[in-house]
Coordinates of C-alpha atoms in Angstrom, one line a residue:
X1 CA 0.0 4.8 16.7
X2 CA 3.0 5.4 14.2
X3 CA 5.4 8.5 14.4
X4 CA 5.5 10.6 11.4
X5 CA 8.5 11.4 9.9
X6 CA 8.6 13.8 7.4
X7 CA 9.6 12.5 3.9
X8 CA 11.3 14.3 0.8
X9 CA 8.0 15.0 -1.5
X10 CA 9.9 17.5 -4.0
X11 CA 9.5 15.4 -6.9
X12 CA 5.8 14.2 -5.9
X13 CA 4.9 18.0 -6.1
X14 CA 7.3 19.1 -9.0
X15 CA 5.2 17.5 -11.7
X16 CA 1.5 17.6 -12.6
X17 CA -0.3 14.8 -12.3
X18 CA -0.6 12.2 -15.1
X19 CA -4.3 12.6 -15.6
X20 CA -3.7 10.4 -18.8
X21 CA -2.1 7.4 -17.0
X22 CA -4.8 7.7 -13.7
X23 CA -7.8 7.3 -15.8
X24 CA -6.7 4.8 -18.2
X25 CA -5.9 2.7 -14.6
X26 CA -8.8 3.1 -12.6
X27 CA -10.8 2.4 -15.8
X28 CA -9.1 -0.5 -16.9
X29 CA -8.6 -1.7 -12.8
X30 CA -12.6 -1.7 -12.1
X31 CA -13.6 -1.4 -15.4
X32 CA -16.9 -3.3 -14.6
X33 CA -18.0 -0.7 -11.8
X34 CA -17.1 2.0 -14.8
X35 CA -19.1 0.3 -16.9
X36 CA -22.4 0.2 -14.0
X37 CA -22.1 4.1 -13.3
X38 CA -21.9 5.3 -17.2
X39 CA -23.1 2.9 -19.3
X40 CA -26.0 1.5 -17.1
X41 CA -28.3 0.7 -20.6
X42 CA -25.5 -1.4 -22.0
X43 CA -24.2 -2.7 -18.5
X44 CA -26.5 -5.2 -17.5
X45 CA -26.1 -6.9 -21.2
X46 CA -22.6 -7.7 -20.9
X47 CA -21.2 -11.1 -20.0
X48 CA -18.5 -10.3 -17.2
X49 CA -17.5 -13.5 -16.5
X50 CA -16.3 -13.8 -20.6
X51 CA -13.6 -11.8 -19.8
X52 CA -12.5 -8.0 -20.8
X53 CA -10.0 -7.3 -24.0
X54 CA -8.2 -4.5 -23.9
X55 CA -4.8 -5.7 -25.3
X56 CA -3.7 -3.6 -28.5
X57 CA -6.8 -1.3 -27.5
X58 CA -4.4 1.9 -27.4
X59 CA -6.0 3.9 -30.4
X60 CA -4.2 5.9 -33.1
X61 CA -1.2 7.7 -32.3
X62 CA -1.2 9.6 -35.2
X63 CA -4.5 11.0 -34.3
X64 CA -3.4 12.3 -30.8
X65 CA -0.6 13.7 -32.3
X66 CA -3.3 15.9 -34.6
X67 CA -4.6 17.4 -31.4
X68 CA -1.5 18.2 -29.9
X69 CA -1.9 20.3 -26.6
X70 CA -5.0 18.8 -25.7
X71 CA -4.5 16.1 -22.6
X72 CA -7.0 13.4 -22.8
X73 CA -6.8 9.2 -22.7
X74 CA -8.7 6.8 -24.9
X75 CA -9.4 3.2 -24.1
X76 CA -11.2 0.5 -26.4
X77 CA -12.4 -2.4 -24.3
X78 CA -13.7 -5.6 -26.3
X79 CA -16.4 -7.1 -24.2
X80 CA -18.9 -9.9 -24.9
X81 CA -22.5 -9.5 -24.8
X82 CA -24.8 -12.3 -22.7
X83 CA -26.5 -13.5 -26.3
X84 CA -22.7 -14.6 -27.5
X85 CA -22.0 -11.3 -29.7
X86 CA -19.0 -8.9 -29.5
X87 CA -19.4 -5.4 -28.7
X88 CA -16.6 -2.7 -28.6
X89 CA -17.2 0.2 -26.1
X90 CA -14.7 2.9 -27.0
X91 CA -14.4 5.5 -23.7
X92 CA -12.7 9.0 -24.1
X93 CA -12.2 11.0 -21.5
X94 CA -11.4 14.7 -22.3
X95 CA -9.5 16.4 -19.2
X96 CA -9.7 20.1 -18.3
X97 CA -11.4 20.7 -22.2
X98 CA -14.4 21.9 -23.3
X99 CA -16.9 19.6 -25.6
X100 CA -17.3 21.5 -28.5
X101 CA -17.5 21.1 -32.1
X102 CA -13.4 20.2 -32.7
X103 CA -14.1 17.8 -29.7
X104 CA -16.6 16.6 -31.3
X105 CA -15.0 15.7 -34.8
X106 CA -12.3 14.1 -33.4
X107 CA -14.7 11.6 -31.8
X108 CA -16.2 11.0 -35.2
X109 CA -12.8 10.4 -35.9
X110 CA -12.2 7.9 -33.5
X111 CA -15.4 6.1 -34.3
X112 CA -14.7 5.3 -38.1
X113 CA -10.8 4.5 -37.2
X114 CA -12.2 1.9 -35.2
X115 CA -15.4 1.0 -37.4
X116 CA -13.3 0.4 -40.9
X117 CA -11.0 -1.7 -38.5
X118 CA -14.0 -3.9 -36.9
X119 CA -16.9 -5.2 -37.9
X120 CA -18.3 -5.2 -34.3
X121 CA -20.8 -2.4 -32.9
X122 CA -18.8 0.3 -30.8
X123 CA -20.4 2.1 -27.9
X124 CA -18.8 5.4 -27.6
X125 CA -18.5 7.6 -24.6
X126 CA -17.1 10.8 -23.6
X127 CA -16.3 12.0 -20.0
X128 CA -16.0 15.6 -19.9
X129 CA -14.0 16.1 -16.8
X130 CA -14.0 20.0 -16.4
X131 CA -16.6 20.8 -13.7
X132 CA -16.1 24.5 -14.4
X133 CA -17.3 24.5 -17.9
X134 CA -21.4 24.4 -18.6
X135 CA -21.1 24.2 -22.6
X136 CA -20.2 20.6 -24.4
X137 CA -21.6 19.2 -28.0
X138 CA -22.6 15.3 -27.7
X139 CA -22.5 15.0 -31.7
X140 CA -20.8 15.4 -34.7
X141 CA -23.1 17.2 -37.8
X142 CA -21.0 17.8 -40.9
X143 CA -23.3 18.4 -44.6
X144 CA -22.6 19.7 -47.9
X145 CA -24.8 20.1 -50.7
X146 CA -26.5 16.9 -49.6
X147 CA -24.0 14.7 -48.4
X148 CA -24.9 14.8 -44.5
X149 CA -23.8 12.4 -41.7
X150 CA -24.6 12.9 -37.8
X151 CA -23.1 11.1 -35.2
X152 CA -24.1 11.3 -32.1
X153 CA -22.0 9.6 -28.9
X154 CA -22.8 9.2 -25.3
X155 CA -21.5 11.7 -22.8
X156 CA -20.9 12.5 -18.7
X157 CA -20.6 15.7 -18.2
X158 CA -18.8 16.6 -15.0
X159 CA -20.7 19.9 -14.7
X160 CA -24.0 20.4 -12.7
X161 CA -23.5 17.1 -10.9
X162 CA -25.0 16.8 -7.3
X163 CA -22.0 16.2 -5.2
X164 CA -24.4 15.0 -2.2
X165 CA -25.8 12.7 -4.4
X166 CA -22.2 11.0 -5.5
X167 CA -21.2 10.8 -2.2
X168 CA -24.3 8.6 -1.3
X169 CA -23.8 6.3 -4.3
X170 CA -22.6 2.5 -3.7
X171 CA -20.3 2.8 -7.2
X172 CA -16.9 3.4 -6.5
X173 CA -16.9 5.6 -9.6
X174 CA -19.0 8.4 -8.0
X175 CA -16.3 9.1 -5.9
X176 CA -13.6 9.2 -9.2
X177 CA -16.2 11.6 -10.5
X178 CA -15.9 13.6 -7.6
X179 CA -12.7 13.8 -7.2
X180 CA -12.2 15.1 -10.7
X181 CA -14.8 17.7 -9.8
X182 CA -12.9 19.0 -6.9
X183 CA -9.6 18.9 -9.2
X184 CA -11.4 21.3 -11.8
X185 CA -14.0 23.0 -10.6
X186 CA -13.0 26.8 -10.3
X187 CA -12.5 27.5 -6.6
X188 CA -13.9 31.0 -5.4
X189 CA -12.6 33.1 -3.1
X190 CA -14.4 35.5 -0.5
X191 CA -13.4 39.0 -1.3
X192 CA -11.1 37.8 -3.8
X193 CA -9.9 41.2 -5.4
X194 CA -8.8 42.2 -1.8
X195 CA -6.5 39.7 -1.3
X196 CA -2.8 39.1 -2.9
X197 CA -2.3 36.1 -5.1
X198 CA -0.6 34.2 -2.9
X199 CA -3.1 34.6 0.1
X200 CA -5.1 33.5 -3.1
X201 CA -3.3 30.2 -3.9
X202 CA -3.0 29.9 -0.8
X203 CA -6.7 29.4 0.1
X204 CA -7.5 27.0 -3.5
X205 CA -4.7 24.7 -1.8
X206 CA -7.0 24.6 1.8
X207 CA -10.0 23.6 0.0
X208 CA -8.2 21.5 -1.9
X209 CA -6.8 19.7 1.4
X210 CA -10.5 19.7 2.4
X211 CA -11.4 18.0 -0.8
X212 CA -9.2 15.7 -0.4
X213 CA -9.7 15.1 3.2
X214 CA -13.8 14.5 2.3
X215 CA -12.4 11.4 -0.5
X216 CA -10.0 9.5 1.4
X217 CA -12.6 9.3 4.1
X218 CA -15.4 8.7 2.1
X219 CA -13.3 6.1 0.5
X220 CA -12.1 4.3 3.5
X221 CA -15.7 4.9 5.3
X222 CA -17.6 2.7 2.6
X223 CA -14.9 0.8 0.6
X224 CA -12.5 -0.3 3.9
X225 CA -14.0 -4.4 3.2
X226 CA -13.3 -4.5 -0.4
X227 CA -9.7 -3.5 -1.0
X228 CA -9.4 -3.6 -4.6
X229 CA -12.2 -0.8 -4.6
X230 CA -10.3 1.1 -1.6
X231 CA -7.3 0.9 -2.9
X232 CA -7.8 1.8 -6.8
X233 CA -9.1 5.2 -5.1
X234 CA -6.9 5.9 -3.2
X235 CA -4.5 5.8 -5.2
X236 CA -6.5 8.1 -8.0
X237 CA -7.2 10.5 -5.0
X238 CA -3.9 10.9 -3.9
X239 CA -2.1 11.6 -7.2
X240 CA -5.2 13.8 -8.7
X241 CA -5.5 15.8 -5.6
X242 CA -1.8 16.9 -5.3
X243 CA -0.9 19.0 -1.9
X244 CA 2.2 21.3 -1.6
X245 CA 4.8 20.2 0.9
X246 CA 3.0 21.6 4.6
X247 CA -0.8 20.9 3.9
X248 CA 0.8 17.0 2.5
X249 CA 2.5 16.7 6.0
X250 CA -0.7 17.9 7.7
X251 CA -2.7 15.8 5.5
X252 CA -0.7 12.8 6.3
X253 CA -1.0 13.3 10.3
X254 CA -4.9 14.2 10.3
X255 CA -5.4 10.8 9.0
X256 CA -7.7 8.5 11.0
X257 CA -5.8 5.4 9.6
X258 CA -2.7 7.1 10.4
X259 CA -3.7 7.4 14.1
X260 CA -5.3 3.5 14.4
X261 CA -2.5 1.4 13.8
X262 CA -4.8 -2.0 12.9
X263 CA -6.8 0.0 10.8
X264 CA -3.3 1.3 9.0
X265 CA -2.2 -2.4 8.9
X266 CA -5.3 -3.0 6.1
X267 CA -3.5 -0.8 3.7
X268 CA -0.1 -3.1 4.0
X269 CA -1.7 -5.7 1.9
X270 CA -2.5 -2.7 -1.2
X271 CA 0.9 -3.0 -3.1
X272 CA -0.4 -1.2 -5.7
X273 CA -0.5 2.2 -3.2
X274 CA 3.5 1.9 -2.5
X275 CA 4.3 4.5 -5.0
X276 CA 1.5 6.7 -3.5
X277 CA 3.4 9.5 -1.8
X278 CA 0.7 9.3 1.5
X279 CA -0.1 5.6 1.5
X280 CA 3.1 4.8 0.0
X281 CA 4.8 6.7 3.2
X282 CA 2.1 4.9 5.6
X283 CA 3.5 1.0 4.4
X284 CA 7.1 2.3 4.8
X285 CA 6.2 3.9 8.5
X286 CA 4.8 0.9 9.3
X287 CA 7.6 -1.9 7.8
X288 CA 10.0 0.6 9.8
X289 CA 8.0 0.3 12.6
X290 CA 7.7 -3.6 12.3
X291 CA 11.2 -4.3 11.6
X292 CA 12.8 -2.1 14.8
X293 CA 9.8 -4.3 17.1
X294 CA 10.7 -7.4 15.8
X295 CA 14.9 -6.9 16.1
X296 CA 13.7 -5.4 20.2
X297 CA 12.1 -8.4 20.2
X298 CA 14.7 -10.8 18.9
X299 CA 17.1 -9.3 21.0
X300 CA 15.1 -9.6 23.9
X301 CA 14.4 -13.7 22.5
X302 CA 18.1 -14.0 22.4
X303 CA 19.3 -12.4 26.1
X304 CA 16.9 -15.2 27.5
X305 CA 18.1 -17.5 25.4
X306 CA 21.2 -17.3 26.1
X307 CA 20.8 -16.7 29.5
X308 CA 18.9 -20.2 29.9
X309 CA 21.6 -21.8 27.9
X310 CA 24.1 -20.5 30.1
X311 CA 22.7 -21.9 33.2
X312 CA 22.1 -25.2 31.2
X313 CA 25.3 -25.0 30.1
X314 CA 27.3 -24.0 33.7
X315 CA 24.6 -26.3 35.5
X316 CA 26.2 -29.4 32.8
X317 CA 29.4 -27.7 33.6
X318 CA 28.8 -28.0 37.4
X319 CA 27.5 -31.5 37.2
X320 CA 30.3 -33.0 35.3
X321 CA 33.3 -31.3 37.6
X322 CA 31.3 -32.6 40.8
X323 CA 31.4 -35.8 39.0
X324 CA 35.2 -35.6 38.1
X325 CA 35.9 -34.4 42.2
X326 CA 33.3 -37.3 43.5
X327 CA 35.8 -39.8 41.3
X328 CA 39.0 -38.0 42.3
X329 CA 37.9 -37.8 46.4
X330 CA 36.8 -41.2 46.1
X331 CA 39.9 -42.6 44.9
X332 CA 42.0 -40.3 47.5
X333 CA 39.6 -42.2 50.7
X334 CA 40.6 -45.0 48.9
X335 CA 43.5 -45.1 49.6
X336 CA 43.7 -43.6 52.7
X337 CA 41.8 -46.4 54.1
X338 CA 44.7 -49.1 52.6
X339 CA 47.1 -47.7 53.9
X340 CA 45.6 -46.7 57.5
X341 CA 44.5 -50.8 57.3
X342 CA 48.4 -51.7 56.7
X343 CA 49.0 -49.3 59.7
X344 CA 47.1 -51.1 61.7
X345 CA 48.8 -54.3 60.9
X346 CA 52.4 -52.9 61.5
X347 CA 51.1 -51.3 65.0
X348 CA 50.3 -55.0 65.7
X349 CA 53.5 -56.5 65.1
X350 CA 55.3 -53.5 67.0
X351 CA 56.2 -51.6 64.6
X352 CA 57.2 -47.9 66.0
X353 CA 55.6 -44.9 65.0
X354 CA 58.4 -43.7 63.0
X355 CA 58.9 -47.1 60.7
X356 CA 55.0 -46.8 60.0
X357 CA 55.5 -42.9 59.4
X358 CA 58.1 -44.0 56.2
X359 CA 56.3 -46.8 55.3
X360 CA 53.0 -44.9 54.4
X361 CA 51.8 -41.8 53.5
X362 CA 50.0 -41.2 56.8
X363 CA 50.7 -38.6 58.9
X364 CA 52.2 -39.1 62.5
X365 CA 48.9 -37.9 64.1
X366 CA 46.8 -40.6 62.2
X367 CA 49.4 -43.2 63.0
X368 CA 48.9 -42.2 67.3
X369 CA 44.8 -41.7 66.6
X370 CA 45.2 -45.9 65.2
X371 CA 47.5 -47.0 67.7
X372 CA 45.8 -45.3 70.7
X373 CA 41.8 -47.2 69.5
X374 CA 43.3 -50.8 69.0
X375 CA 44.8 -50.3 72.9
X376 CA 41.0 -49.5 73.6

């Protein structure tokens, strides 16, 4: 189990969340799943294994600049069909707007931007995010005096959907669809005209943290053996579901992951969710934790080395000195026993004990101990 420390999340907090940048990356990141859960007529005619385009795919600047205010993302993906032709499949994703008819005409827009550019076929889409709002248009109609077009494009439309029903699906992309329904769906509050606005705010941000909470689970629960899956949503869910500074900390420590350290482990792996300010703080919490075990531990490796080196060391260091006394004592008995021989010779030719006792380096006790066992 990791210790939580709390981090700095002012700036995670301070901005909204790039809803632009998170869909064009989750799209573009499992773009095949995308393709399974929206387009399923024209999914299972695409050749996957071709390869996806979408280099030089960012469309028009000057037309987003037209609808200035509005927040939405475009991406044009160049894919190849299974009988060897091109198709483009042009997604826009409207965020937090309605579908109606100026929507509507800038998608026409789109579409003959791209068609006078490309002779291939274009499959258009349009994700209308808000889950609040029931009204959307799903074609263009424009006529005068009997010049008429109609264009009509594909839509999702985030309101109305069965939430039951996207949490059972095996797409990846149900749960992206949910999440953006929890991020705009109008919350409502029990006795709301009762209470103050900020007992009001209060309450959107604890179902929020519910919301949130139901994801990540959801997320982990079906997607925890496929981390490219697992960790393009939770990275979505964590930026798209922003928490304010207390219910993020509480967040953070209700987490099963957080609490099952292997289970945490799978998400060190996930580069991607580094930046993420809860997964992001979970790899951190756990390098922390990794490097402070493994300097215990090579402290601990280099006490007992050093300790067994030491006693190699001082046993070497106790051999060699024994050696150097064994030499030095040996040569000492040595001569002892020389000299105690030429002792015995002088005794024999009546020497006295004095004359022996300048004559060698014994002492006068030695000299009587010698002369007293060759009378015996």
């Amino acid at each position: 189990m990791l210790t939580a420390v709390k981090e700095d999340t002012h700036d995670y907090r301070s901005t909204p969340p790039d809803y632009d940048g998170l869909w064009k990356n989750i799209i573009q990141e499992l773009f095949q799943a995308f393709m399974a859960f929206f387009a399923p007529d024209l999914y299972p005619d695409i050749d996957f294994d071709k390869g996806i385009d979408f280099e030089g795919t960012e469309l028009l600047p000057h037309i987003l600049r037209q609808a200035k205010g509005k927040r939405y993302t475009d991406k044009l993906a160049k894919v190849t069909l299974k009988n060897g032709e091109n198709q483009y499949v042009h997604i826009h994703i409207e965020v937090q707007a309605v579908g109606n008819k100026k929507f509507a005409r800038r998608m026409f827009q789109y579409f003959y931007r791209i068609y006078e550019n490309h002779t291939e076929p274009i499959y258009a889409i349009a994700l209308l995010t808000d889950a609040s709002e029931a009204n959307y248009e799903d074609q263009f109609h424009d006529a005068f005096y009997g010049t008429e077009i109609t264009y009509r494009y594909n839509t999702y439309h985030f309101y109305g959907k069965d939430e039951e029903e996207l949490k059972q699906s095996p797409n990846p992309f149900a749960l992206v669809v949910l999440a953006g329904i929890y991020a705009s769906k109008k919350i409502k509050i029990k006795d709301e005209h009762k209470k103050s606005k900020e007992q009001k705010k209060q309450e959107r941000e604890e179902t929020k943290f519910d919301h949130k909470k139901i994801l990540v689970d959801l997320a982990y629960e079906k997607y925890r053996h496929h981390p490219m899956y697992l960790s393009a949503l939770l990275y979505f869910i964590d930026y798209i579901m922003k928490l304010p500074d207390e219910l993020q900390e509480q967040f953070y420590e209700s987490l099963p992951i957080i609490q099952n350290e292997k289970e945490g482990k799978n998400i060190m792996g996930m580069e991607k969710l580094r930046d993420t300010p809860t997964f992001g703080r979970l790899i951190r919490e756990i390098e922390e934790a990794a490097t402070k075990q493994g300097l215990e531990r090579g402290m601990e490796q280099g006490m007992e080395q050093g300790m067994e080196q030491g006693m190699e060391r001082g046993m070497e260091q106790g051999m060699e000195r024994g050696r150097e006394v064994g030499r030095e004592e040996g040569k000492m008995e040595g001569i002892e026993e020389a000299e105690r021989n030429v002792a015995k010779k002088l005794i024999g030719r009546d020497y006295s004990d004095e004359e022996i006792l300048e004559l060698t380096s014994l002492e006068l006790e030695e000299i009587m101990k010698l002369r007293k066992s060759l009378e015996h």
